[in-house]
């Protein structure tokens, strides 16, 4: 049984607010516009709505680390970050589970929405012929209308799924988590603690290059051998190093541009003289 289970619940107003937030975040995820769909933002907003900002921040931080290396590419979709962020907060708030366990328990909801989005990717091909026809005829209003309709379908689906899972299903979820044996709950906590490391490993697999290894070693030494109460000092050092490298590269780029511009102008003059000589 989960330790610290309490009698918190999601009210109807909170469920409606979570639904509206999910619609906005779902549309943003579909458009990839403002990146409001990232778990750190989704969970923080959910925490504010349910009146438990601290839980929202903690769950958002853990989930963001786990999803750091998961990015949509073309038709492929990773587990959905919005459902992971919202349901992680709901589970932690309603059942009293630890943030890591709540994040692991929220993964089935995340996978559910992943398959829903994949279904939309396939089914929305029905609209492509109409869009092609409208584009061929120069009917921009029809193209915009079809895009807005499909986006609205996606947004409403996010809202419905979050309302069903976060509000209507909260009692069965609470009973299910309360019935879990201690060893299984601890297993979810361990899994939730490992997933951020997996997320970072996937991110490094994409981003890590030979020239970045010194910065990785600096961060490792700072976070491992120095006694910090939190990682904020390491983040500030990372920001300082990033600004330092950016300024150096900006200076080099400007220098190359000015040198290249002068050389280019000289070459143009030489080319003009050559053409004047008839060669």
PDB file of C-alpha atoms in Angstrom:
ATOM      1  CA  UNK A   1       0.000   0.000   0.000  1.00  0.00           C
ATOM      2  CA  UNK A   2       1.231   3.508  -0.752  1.00  0.00           C
ATOM      3  CA  UNK A   3       2.465   5.482   2.200  1.00  0.00           C
ATOM      4  CA  UNK A   4       1.047   8.925   2.633  1.00  0.00           C
ATOM      5  CA  UNK A   5      -2.239   8.269   0.794  1.00  0.00           C
ATOM      6  CA  UNK A   6      -4.543  11.122   1.631  1.00  0.00           C
ATOM      7  CA  UNK A   7      -8.059  12.242   0.880  1.00  0.00           C
ATOM      8  CA  UNK A   8      -7.241  14.869  -1.715  1.00  0.00           C
ATOM      9  CA  UNK A   9      -9.405  14.857  -4.816  1.00  0.00           C
ATOM     10  CA  UNK A  10      -9.929  16.754  -8.048  1.00  0.00           C
ATOM     11  CA  UNK A  11     -13.032  18.945  -7.997  1.00  0.00           C
ATOM     12  CA  UNK A  12     -15.244  19.517 -11.017  1.00  0.00           C
ATOM     13  CA  UNK A  13     -13.905  23.060 -11.461  1.00  0.00           C
ATOM     14  CA  UNK A  14     -10.326  21.778 -11.278  1.00  0.00           C
ATOM     15  CA  UNK A  15     -11.190  19.050 -13.784  1.00  0.00           C
ATOM     16  CA  UNK A  16     -12.599  21.636 -16.200  1.00  0.00           C
ATOM     17  CA  UNK A  17      -9.523  23.852 -15.783  1.00  0.00           C
ATOM     18  CA  UNK A  18      -7.227  20.869 -16.391  1.00  0.00           C
ATOM     19  CA  UNK A  19      -9.263  20.125 -19.512  1.00  0.00           C
ATOM     20  CA  UNK A  20      -8.928  23.669 -20.842  1.00  0.00           C
ATOM     21  CA  UNK A  21      -5.197  23.675 -20.106  1.00  0.00           C
ATOM     22  CA  UNK A  22      -4.818  20.332 -21.900  1.00  0.00           C
ATOM     23  CA  UNK A  23      -6.638  21.696 -24.964  1.00  0.00           C
ATOM     24  CA  UNK A  24      -4.254  24.668 -25.171  1.00  0.00           C
ATOM     25  CA  UNK A  25      -1.186  22.506 -24.556  1.00  0.00           C
ATOM     26  CA  UNK A  26      -2.407  19.878 -27.035  1.00  0.00           C
ATOM     27  CA  UNK A  27      -2.843  22.471 -29.793  1.00  0.00           C
ATOM     28  CA  UNK A  28       0.598  23.862 -29.001  1.00  0.00           C
ATOM     29  CA  UNK A  29       2.062  20.339 -29.224  1.00  0.00           C
ATOM     30  CA  UNK A  30       0.320  19.802 -32.579  1.00  0.00           C
ATOM     31  CA  UNK A  31       1.723  23.058 -33.914  1.00  0.00           C
ATOM     32  CA  UNK A  32       4.981  22.955 -31.917  1.00  0.00           C
ATOM     33  CA  UNK A  33       4.623  26.683 -31.418  1.00  0.00           C
ATOM     34  CA  UNK A  34       5.419  27.939 -27.920  1.00  0.00           C
ATOM     35  CA  UNK A  35       6.547  24.623 -26.376  1.00  0.00           C
ATOM     36  CA  UNK A  36       3.904  24.853 -23.678  1.00  0.00           C
ATOM     37  CA  UNK A  37       3.589  21.067 -23.984  1.00  0.00           C
ATOM     38  CA  UNK A  38       6.857  20.344 -22.176  1.00  0.00           C
ATOM     39  CA  UNK A  39       6.269  18.392 -18.934  1.00  0.00           C
ATOM     40  CA  UNK A  40       7.904  21.056 -16.741  1.00  0.00           C
ATOM     41  CA  UNK A  41       5.283  23.570 -17.902  1.00  0.00           C
ATOM     42  CA  UNK A  42       2.359  21.141 -18.100  1.00  0.00           C
ATOM     43  CA  UNK A  43       2.942  19.804 -14.585  1.00  0.00           C
ATOM     44  CA  UNK A  44       3.500  23.259 -13.109  1.00  0.00           C
ATOM     45  CA  UNK A  45       0.210  24.499 -14.573  1.00  0.00           C
ATOM     46  CA  UNK A  46      -1.550  21.352 -13.333  1.00  0.00           C
ATOM     47  CA  UNK A  47      -0.043  21.861  -9.886  1.00  0.00           C
ATOM     48  CA  UNK A  48      -1.333  25.438  -9.767  1.00  0.00           C
ATOM     49  CA  UNK A  49      -4.813  24.271 -10.813  1.00  0.00           C
ATOM     50  CA  UNK A  50      -5.061  21.560  -8.150  1.00  0.00           C
ATOM     51  CA  UNK A  51      -3.591  23.881  -5.521  1.00  0.00           C
ATOM     52  CA  UNK A  52      -0.355  21.921  -5.075  1.00  0.00           C
ATOM     53  CA  UNK A  53       2.370  23.906  -6.809  1.00  0.00           C
ATOM     54  CA  UNK A  54       5.226  22.092  -5.087  1.00  0.00           C
ATOM     55  CA  UNK A  55       4.023  18.716  -6.336  1.00  0.00           C
ATOM     56  CA  UNK A  56       3.606  20.190  -9.809  1.00  0.00           C
ATOM     57  CA  UNK A  57       7.162  21.480  -9.850  1.00  0.00           C
ATOM     58  CA  UNK A  58       8.665  18.244  -8.522  1.00  0.00           C
ATOM     59  CA  UNK A  59       6.696  15.981 -10.868  1.00  0.00           C
ATOM     60  CA  UNK A  60       7.381  18.356 -13.761  1.00  0.00           C
ATOM     61  CA  UNK A  61      11.118  18.337 -13.081  1.00  0.00           C
ATOM     62  CA  UNK A  62      11.330  14.550 -12.883  1.00  0.00           C
ATOM     63  CA  UNK A  63       9.156  14.049 -15.966  1.00  0.00           C
ATOM     64  CA  UNK A  64      11.026  16.684 -17.971  1.00  0.00           C
ATOM     65  CA  UNK A  65      14.300  14.883 -17.317  1.00  0.00           C
ATOM     66  CA  UNK A  66      12.777  11.580 -18.419  1.00  0.00           C
ATOM     67  CA  UNK A  67      11.425  13.159 -21.623  1.00  0.00           C
ATOM     68  CA  UNK A  68      14.556  15.199 -22.364  1.00  0.00           C
ATOM     69  CA  UNK A  69      15.672  12.907 -25.181  1.00  0.00           C
ATOM     70  CA  UNK A  70      12.218  12.073 -26.551  1.00  0.00           C
ATOM     71  CA  UNK A  71      11.395  14.281 -29.532  1.00  0.00           C
ATOM     72  CA  UNK A  72       8.881  13.657 -32.336  1.00  0.00           C
ATOM     73  CA  UNK A  73      10.563  13.045 -35.687  1.00  0.00           C
ATOM     74  CA  UNK A  74       8.363  12.879 -38.754  1.00  0.00           C
ATOM     75  CA  UNK A  75       5.626  10.307 -38.273  1.00  0.00           C
ATOM     76  CA  UNK A  76       7.192   8.771 -35.177  1.00  0.00           C
ATOM     77  CA  UNK A  77       5.747   9.759 -31.818  1.00  0.00           C
ATOM     78  CA  UNK A  78       7.310   9.259 -28.379  1.00  0.00           C
ATOM     79  CA  UNK A  79       5.097   8.787 -25.297  1.00  0.00           C
ATOM     80  CA  UNK A  80       2.926  11.866 -24.951  1.00  0.00           C
ATOM     81  CA  UNK A  81       4.490  14.500 -22.635  1.00  0.00           C
ATOM     82  CA  UNK A  82       1.187  16.274 -21.882  1.00  0.00           C
ATOM     83  CA  UNK A  83      -0.580  13.247 -20.435  1.00  0.00           C
ATOM     84  CA  UNK A  84       2.586  12.277 -18.571  1.00  0.00           C
ATOM     85  CA  UNK A  85       2.785  15.731 -16.990  1.00  0.00           C
ATOM     86  CA  UNK A  86      -0.909  16.112 -16.138  1.00  0.00           C
ATOM     87  CA  UNK A  87      -1.528  12.589 -14.885  1.00  0.00           C
ATOM     88  CA  UNK A  88       1.709  12.549 -12.916  1.00  0.00           C
ATOM     89  CA  UNK A  89       0.478  15.540 -10.907  1.00  0.00           C
ATOM     90  CA  UNK A  90      -3.053  14.121 -10.591  1.00  0.00           C
ATOM     91  CA  UNK A  91      -1.764  10.780  -9.349  1.00  0.00           C
ATOM     92  CA  UNK A  92       0.655  12.371  -6.894  1.00  0.00           C
ATOM     93  CA  UNK A  93      -2.018  14.770  -5.620  1.00  0.00           C
ATOM     94  CA  UNK A  94      -4.856  12.246  -5.338  1.00  0.00           C
ATOM     95  CA  UNK A  95      -2.977   9.166  -4.113  1.00  0.00           C
ATOM     96  CA  UNK A  96      -0.107  10.770  -2.217  1.00  0.00           C
ATOM     97  CA  UNK A  97       2.459   8.805  -4.234  1.00  0.00           C
ATOM     98  CA  UNK A  98       6.020  10.019  -4.550  1.00  0.00           C
ATOM     99  CA  UNK A  99       6.829  12.080  -7.640  1.00  0.00           C
ATOM    100  CA  UNK A 100       8.948   9.330  -9.195  1.00  0.00           C
ATOM    101  CA  UNK A 101       6.258   6.694  -8.611  1.00  0.00           C
ATOM    102  CA  UNK A 102       3.533   9.017  -9.933  1.00  0.00           C
ATOM    103  CA  UNK A 103       5.555   9.664 -13.070  1.00  0.00           C
ATOM    104  CA  UNK A 104       5.974   5.921 -13.688  1.00  0.00           C
ATOM    105  CA  UNK A 105       2.267   5.298 -13.035  1.00  0.00           C
ATOM    106  CA  UNK A 106       1.361   8.042 -15.511  1.00  0.00           C
ATOM    107  CA  UNK A 107       3.198   6.353 -18.394  1.00  0.00           C
ATOM    108  CA  UNK A 108       0.203   4.185 -19.470  1.00  0.00           C
ATOM    109  CA  UNK A 109      -1.835   7.372 -19.975  1.00  0.00           C
ATOM    110  CA  UNK A 110       1.059   8.857 -21.917  1.00  0.00           C
ATOM    111  CA  UNK A 111       1.221   5.770 -24.149  1.00  0.00           C
ATOM    112  CA  UNK A 112      -2.552   5.908 -24.661  1.00  0.00           C
ATOM    113  CA  UNK A 113      -2.353   9.445 -26.018  1.00  0.00           C
ATOM    114  CA  UNK A 114       0.644   8.484 -28.127  1.00  0.00           C
ATOM    115  CA  UNK A 115      -1.474   5.932 -30.000  1.00  0.00           C
ATOM    116  CA  UNK A 116      -4.342   8.419 -30.331  1.00  0.00           C
ATOM    117  CA  UNK A 117      -2.005  10.922 -32.013  1.00  0.00           C
ATOM    118  CA  UNK A 118      -0.657   8.198 -34.297  1.00  0.00           C
ATOM    119  CA  UNK A 119      -4.246   7.391 -35.261  1.00  0.00           C
ATOM    120  CA  UNK A 120      -4.778  11.051 -36.155  1.00  0.00           C
ATOM    121  CA  UNK A 121      -1.658  11.025 -38.308  1.00  0.00           C
ATOM    122  CA  UNK A 122      -3.148   8.181 -40.333  1.00  0.00           C
ATOM    123  CA  UNK A 123      -6.797   9.258 -40.401  1.00  0.00           C
ATOM    124  CA  UNK A 124      -6.060  12.890 -41.291  1.00  0.00           C
ATOM    125  CA  UNK A 125      -4.700  11.675 -44.620  1.00  0.00           C
ATOM    126  CA  UNK A 126      -8.387  11.793 -45.624  1.00  0.00           C
ATOM    127  CA  UNK A 127      -8.137  15.599 -45.661  1.00  0.00           C
ATOM    128  CA  UNK A 128      -5.014  15.736 -47.810  1.00  0.00           C
ATOM    129  CA  UNK A 129      -6.839  15.336 -51.135  1.00  0.00           C
ATOM    130  CA  UNK A 130      -9.127  18.235 -50.263  1.00  0.00           C
ATOM    131  CA  UNK A 131      -6.151  20.364 -49.249  1.00  0.00           C
ATOM    132  CA  UNK A 132      -4.335  19.496 -52.486  1.00  0.00           C
ATOM    133  CA  UNK A 133      -7.403  20.443 -54.508  1.00  0.00           C
ATOM    134  CA  UNK A 134      -7.839  23.714 -52.606  1.00  0.00           C
ATOM    135  CA  UNK A 135      -4.153  24.549 -52.996  1.00  0.00           C
ATOM    136  CA  UNK A 136      -4.311  23.816 -56.728  1.00  0.00           C
ATOM    137  CA  UNK A 137      -7.291  26.163 -57.033  1.00  0.00           C
ATOM    138  CA  UNK A 138      -5.596  28.819 -54.899  1.00  0.00           C
ATOM    139  CA  UNK A 139      -8.322  28.594 -52.230  1.00  0.00           C
ATOM    140  CA  UNK A 140      -6.296  29.612 -49.171  1.00  0.00           C
ATOM    141  CA  UNK A 141      -9.419  29.922 -47.027  1.00  0.00           C
ATOM    142  CA  UNK A 142     -10.258  26.258 -47.579  1.00  0.00           C
ATOM    143  CA  UNK A 143      -6.697  25.218 -46.726  1.00  0.00           C
ATOM    144  CA  UNK A 144      -6.799  27.246 -43.519  1.00  0.00           C
ATOM    145  CA  UNK A 145     -10.269  25.941 -42.634  1.00  0.00           C
ATOM    146  CA  UNK A 146      -9.233  22.298 -42.983  1.00  0.00           C
ATOM    147  CA  UNK A 147      -6.124  22.867 -40.880  1.00  0.00           C
ATOM    148  CA  UNK A 148      -8.127  24.586 -38.161  1.00  0.00           C
ATOM    149  CA  UNK A 149     -10.691  21.762 -38.159  1.00  0.00           C
ATOM    150  CA  UNK A 150      -8.057  19.061 -37.705  1.00  0.00           C
ATOM    151  CA  UNK A 151      -6.309  21.112 -35.020  1.00  0.00           C
ATOM    152  CA  UNK A 152      -9.616  21.587 -33.184  1.00  0.00           C
ATOM    153  CA  UNK A 153     -10.233  17.821 -33.291  1.00  0.00           C
ATOM    154  CA  UNK A 154      -6.826  17.198 -31.721  1.00  0.00           C
ATOM    155  CA  UNK A 155      -7.321  19.856 -29.043  1.00  0.00           C
ATOM    156  CA  UNK A 156     -10.782  18.616 -28.053  1.00  0.00           C
ATOM    157  CA  UNK A 157      -9.471  15.043 -27.891  1.00  0.00           C
ATOM    158  CA  UNK A 158      -6.775  16.118 -25.438  1.00  0.00           C
ATOM    159  CA  UNK A 159      -9.425  17.801 -23.307  1.00  0.00           C
ATOM    160  CA  UNK A 160     -11.736  14.773 -23.322  1.00  0.00           C
ATOM    161  CA  UNK A 161      -8.949  12.327 -22.449  1.00  0.00           C
ATOM    162  CA  UNK A 162      -7.657  14.507 -19.596  1.00  0.00           C
ATOM    163  CA  UNK A 163     -11.177  15.034 -18.205  1.00  0.00           C
ATOM    164  CA  UNK A 164     -11.958  11.320 -18.325  1.00  0.00           C
ATOM    165  CA  UNK A 165      -8.630  10.228 -16.843  1.00  0.00           C
ATOM    166  CA  UNK A 166      -7.974  13.101 -14.451  1.00  0.00           C
ATOM    167  CA  UNK A 167     -11.452  13.728 -13.072  1.00  0.00           C
ATOM    168  CA  UNK A 168     -13.862  10.861 -13.709  1.00  0.00           C
ATOM    169  CA  UNK A 169     -11.315   8.094 -13.137  1.00  0.00           C
ATOM    170  CA  UNK A 170      -9.661   9.570 -10.058  1.00  0.00           C
ATOM    171  CA  UNK A 171     -11.494   7.313  -7.574  1.00  0.00           C
ATOM    172  CA  UNK A 172     -10.621   4.036  -9.356  1.00  0.00           C
ATOM    173  CA  UNK A 173      -7.033   5.270  -9.709  1.00  0.00           C
ATOM    174  CA  UNK A 174      -6.842   6.064  -6.013  1.00  0.00           C
ATOM    175  CA  UNK A 175      -8.236   2.645  -5.065  1.00  0.00           C
ATOM    176  CA  UNK A 176      -5.876   0.916  -7.478  1.00  0.00           C
ATOM    177  CA  UNK A 177      -2.767   2.665  -6.161  1.00  0.00           C
ATOM    178  CA  UNK A 178      -3.873   2.129  -2.542  1.00  0.00           C
ATOM    179  CA  UNK A 179      -4.200  -1.600  -3.222  1.00  0.00           C
ATOM    180  CA  UNK A 180      -0.668  -1.910  -4.600  1.00  0.00           C
ATOM    181  CA  UNK A 181       1.768  -3.786  -2.351  1.00  0.00           C
ATOM    182  CA  UNK A 182       4.670  -1.848  -0.904  1.00  0.00           C
ATOM    183  CA  UNK A 183       7.300  -3.705  -2.951  1.00  0.00           C
ATOM    184  CA  UNK A 184       5.517  -2.872  -6.202  1.00  0.00           C
ATOM    185  CA  UNK A 185       5.116   0.788  -5.262  1.00  0.00           C
ATOM    186  CA  UNK A 186       8.808   0.926  -4.410  1.00  0.00           C
ATOM    187  CA  UNK A 187       9.517  -0.636  -7.799  1.00  0.00           C
ATOM    188  CA  UNK A 188       7.615   2.185  -9.501  1.00  0.00           C
ATOM    189  CA  UNK A 189       9.654   4.698  -7.494  1.00  0.00           C
ATOM    190  CA  UNK A 190      12.891   3.029  -8.637  1.00  0.00           C
ATOM    191  CA  UNK A 191      11.705   3.016 -12.250  1.00  0.00           C
ATOM    192  CA  UNK A 192      10.734   6.673 -11.967  1.00  0.00           C
ATOM    193  CA  UNK A 193      14.187   7.442 -10.590  1.00  0.00           C
ATOM    194  CA  UNK A 194      15.926   5.616 -13.433  1.00  0.00           C
ATOM    195  CA  UNK A 195      13.919   7.175 -16.275  1.00  0.00           C
ATOM    196  CA  UNK A 196      15.529  10.646 -15.944  1.00  0.00           C
ATOM    197  CA  UNK A 197      18.938   9.012 -16.385  1.00  0.00           C
ATOM    198  CA  UNK A 198      17.629   7.209 -19.478  1.00  0.00           C
ATOM    199  CA  UNK A 199      16.296  10.509 -20.818  1.00  0.00           C
ATOM    200  CA  UNK A 200      19.655  12.187 -20.323  1.00  0.00           C
ATOM    201  CA  UNK A 201      21.452   9.256 -21.951  1.00  0.00           C
ATOM    202  CA  UNK A 202      19.202   9.515 -25.015  1.00  0.00           C
ATOM    203  CA  UNK A 203      19.812  13.250 -25.158  1.00  0.00           C
ATOM    204  CA  UNK A 204      23.579  12.797 -24.916  1.00  0.00           C
ATOM    205  CA  UNK A 205      23.440  10.127 -27.594  1.00  0.00           C
ATOM    206  CA  UNK A 206      22.185  12.828 -29.963  1.00  0.00           C
ATOM    207  CA  UNK A 207      24.007  15.936 -28.731  1.00  0.00           C
ATOM    208  CA  UNK A 208      27.312  14.734 -27.320  1.00  0.00           C
ATOM    209  CA  UNK A 209      30.221  15.611 -29.581  1.00  0.00           C
ATOM    210  CA  UNK A 210      33.936  15.530 -28.981  1.00  0.00           C
ATOM    211  CA  UNK A 211      34.145  19.296 -28.476  1.00  0.00           C
ATOM    212  CA  UNK A 212      31.432  19.150 -25.781  1.00  0.00           C
ATOM    213  CA  UNK A 213      33.090  16.475 -23.625  1.00  0.00           C
ATOM    214  CA  UNK A 214      35.039  19.025 -21.472  1.00  0.00           C
ATOM    215  CA  UNK A 215      31.774  20.705 -20.478  1.00  0.00           C
ATOM    216  CA  UNK A 216      30.257  17.332 -19.595  1.00  0.00           C
ATOM    217  CA  UNK A 217      33.246  16.585 -17.366  1.00  0.00           C
ATOM    218  CA  UNK A 218      33.019  20.001 -15.695  1.00  0.00           C
ATOM    219  CA  UNK A 219      29.340  19.449 -14.917  1.00  0.00           C
ATOM    220  CA  UNK A 220      30.029  15.942 -13.640  1.00  0.00           C
ATOM    221  CA  UNK A 221      32.762  17.130 -11.265  1.00  0.00           C
ATOM    222  CA  UNK A 222      30.670  20.041  -9.988  1.00  0.00           C
ATOM    223  CA  UNK A 223      27.572  17.944  -9.325  1.00  0.00           C
ATOM    224  CA  UNK A 224      29.394  14.906  -7.922  1.00  0.00           C
ATOM    225  CA  UNK A 225      32.256  16.141  -5.771  1.00  0.00           C
ATOM    226  CA  UNK A 226      30.991  19.506  -4.522  1.00  0.00           C
ATOM    227  CA  UNK A 227      28.383  19.637  -1.784  1.00  0.00           C
ATOM    228  CA  UNK A 228      25.436  21.608  -3.182  1.00  0.00           C
ATOM    229  CA  UNK A 229      21.963  21.602  -1.650  1.00  0.00           C
ATOM    230  CA  UNK A 230      20.565  21.787  -5.199  1.00  0.00           C
ATOM    231  CA  UNK A 231      21.782  21.908  -8.807  1.00  0.00           C
ATOM    232  CA  UNK A 232      21.155  25.614  -9.318  1.00  0.00           C
ATOM    233  CA  UNK A 233      24.882  26.522  -8.964  1.00  0.00           C
ATOM    234  CA  UNK A 234      25.738  23.909 -11.617  1.00  0.00           C
ATOM    235  CA  UNK A 235      23.067  25.341 -13.919  1.00  0.00           C
ATOM    236  CA  UNK A 236      24.479  28.862 -13.439  1.00  0.00           C
ATOM    237  CA  UNK A 237      27.995  27.627 -14.271  1.00  0.00           C
ATOM    238  CA  UNK A 238      26.582  25.905 -17.364  1.00  0.00           C
ATOM    239  CA  UNK A 239      24.863  29.131 -18.409  1.00  0.00           C
ATOM    240  CA  UNK A 240      28.090  31.099 -17.918  1.00  0.00           C
ATOM    241  CA  UNK A 241      30.056  28.607 -20.042  1.00  0.00           C
ATOM    242  CA  UNK A 242      27.377  28.675 -22.751  1.00  0.00           C
ATOM    243  CA  UNK A 243      27.472  32.478 -22.893  1.00  0.00           C
ATOM    244  CA  UNK A 244      31.279  32.397 -22.936  1.00  0.00           C
ATOM    245  CA  UNK A 245      31.404  29.986 -25.887  1.00  0.00           C
ATOM    246  CA  UNK A 246      28.627  31.869 -27.689  1.00  0.00           C
ATOM    247  CA  UNK A 247      30.462  35.195 -27.398  1.00  0.00           C
ATOM    248  CA  UNK A 248      33.702  33.654 -28.667  1.00  0.00           C
ATOM    249  CA  UNK A 249      31.970  32.045 -31.660  1.00  0.00           C
ATOM    250  CA  UNK A 250      30.107  35.287 -32.380  1.00  0.00           C
ATOM    251  CA  UNK A 251      33.372  37.238 -32.388  1.00  0.00           C
ATOM    252  CA  UNK A 252      35.050  34.696 -34.670  1.00  0.00           C
ATOM    253  CA  UNK A 253      32.059  34.738 -36.996  1.00  0.00           C
ATOM    254  CA  UNK A 254      32.099  38.538 -37.254  1.00  0.00           C
ATOM    255  CA  UNK A 255      35.842  38.522 -37.877  1.00  0.00           C
ATOM    256  CA  UNK A 256      35.495  35.958 -40.663  1.00  0.00           C
ATOM    257  CA  UNK A 257      32.608  37.897 -42.177  1.00  0.00           C
ATOM    258  CA  UNK A 258      34.552  41.158 -42.226  1.00  0.00           C
ATOM    259  CA  UNK A 259      37.638  39.459 -43.648  1.00  0.00           C
ATOM    260  CA  UNK A 260      35.592  37.553 -46.176  1.00  0.00           C
ATOM    261  CA  UNK A 261      33.720  40.712 -47.181  1.00  0.00           C
ATOM    262  CA  UNK A 262      36.942  42.578 -47.834  1.00  0.00           C
ATOM    263  CA  UNK A 263      38.372  39.704 -49.805  1.00  0.00           C
ATOM    264  CA  UNK A 264      35.143  39.394 -51.751  1.00  0.00           C
ATOM    265  CA  UNK A 265      35.169  43.103 -52.623  1.00  0.00           C
ATOM    266  CA  UNK A 266      38.786  42.880 -53.769  1.00  0.00           C
ATOM    267  CA  UNK A 267      37.963  39.858 -55.888  1.00  0.00           C
ATOM    268  CA  UNK A 268      35.049  41.709 -57.456  1.00  0.00           C
ATOM    269  CA  UNK A 269      37.377  44.584 -58.381  1.00  0.00           C
ATOM    270  CA  UNK A 270      39.892  42.178 -59.833  1.00  0.00           C
ATOM    271  CA  UNK A 271      37.175  40.411 -61.773  1.00  0.00           C
ATOM    272  CA  UNK A 272      35.978  43.741 -63.126  1.00  0.00           C
ATOM    273  CA  UNK A 273      39.454  44.658 -64.291  1.00  0.00           C
ATOM    274  CA  UNK A 274      39.812  41.292 -65.967  1.00  0.00           C
ATOM    275  CA  UNK A 275      36.559  41.718 -67.823  1.00  0.00           C
ATOM    276  CA  UNK A 276      37.566  45.240 -68.865  1.00  0.00           C
ATOM    277  CA  UNK A 277      40.729  43.856 -70.369  1.00  0.00           C
ATOM    278  CA  UNK A 278      38.595  41.515 -72.397  1.00  0.00           C
ATOM    279  CA  UNK A 279      39.939  38.343 -70.721  1.00  0.00           C
TER     280      UNK A 279
END
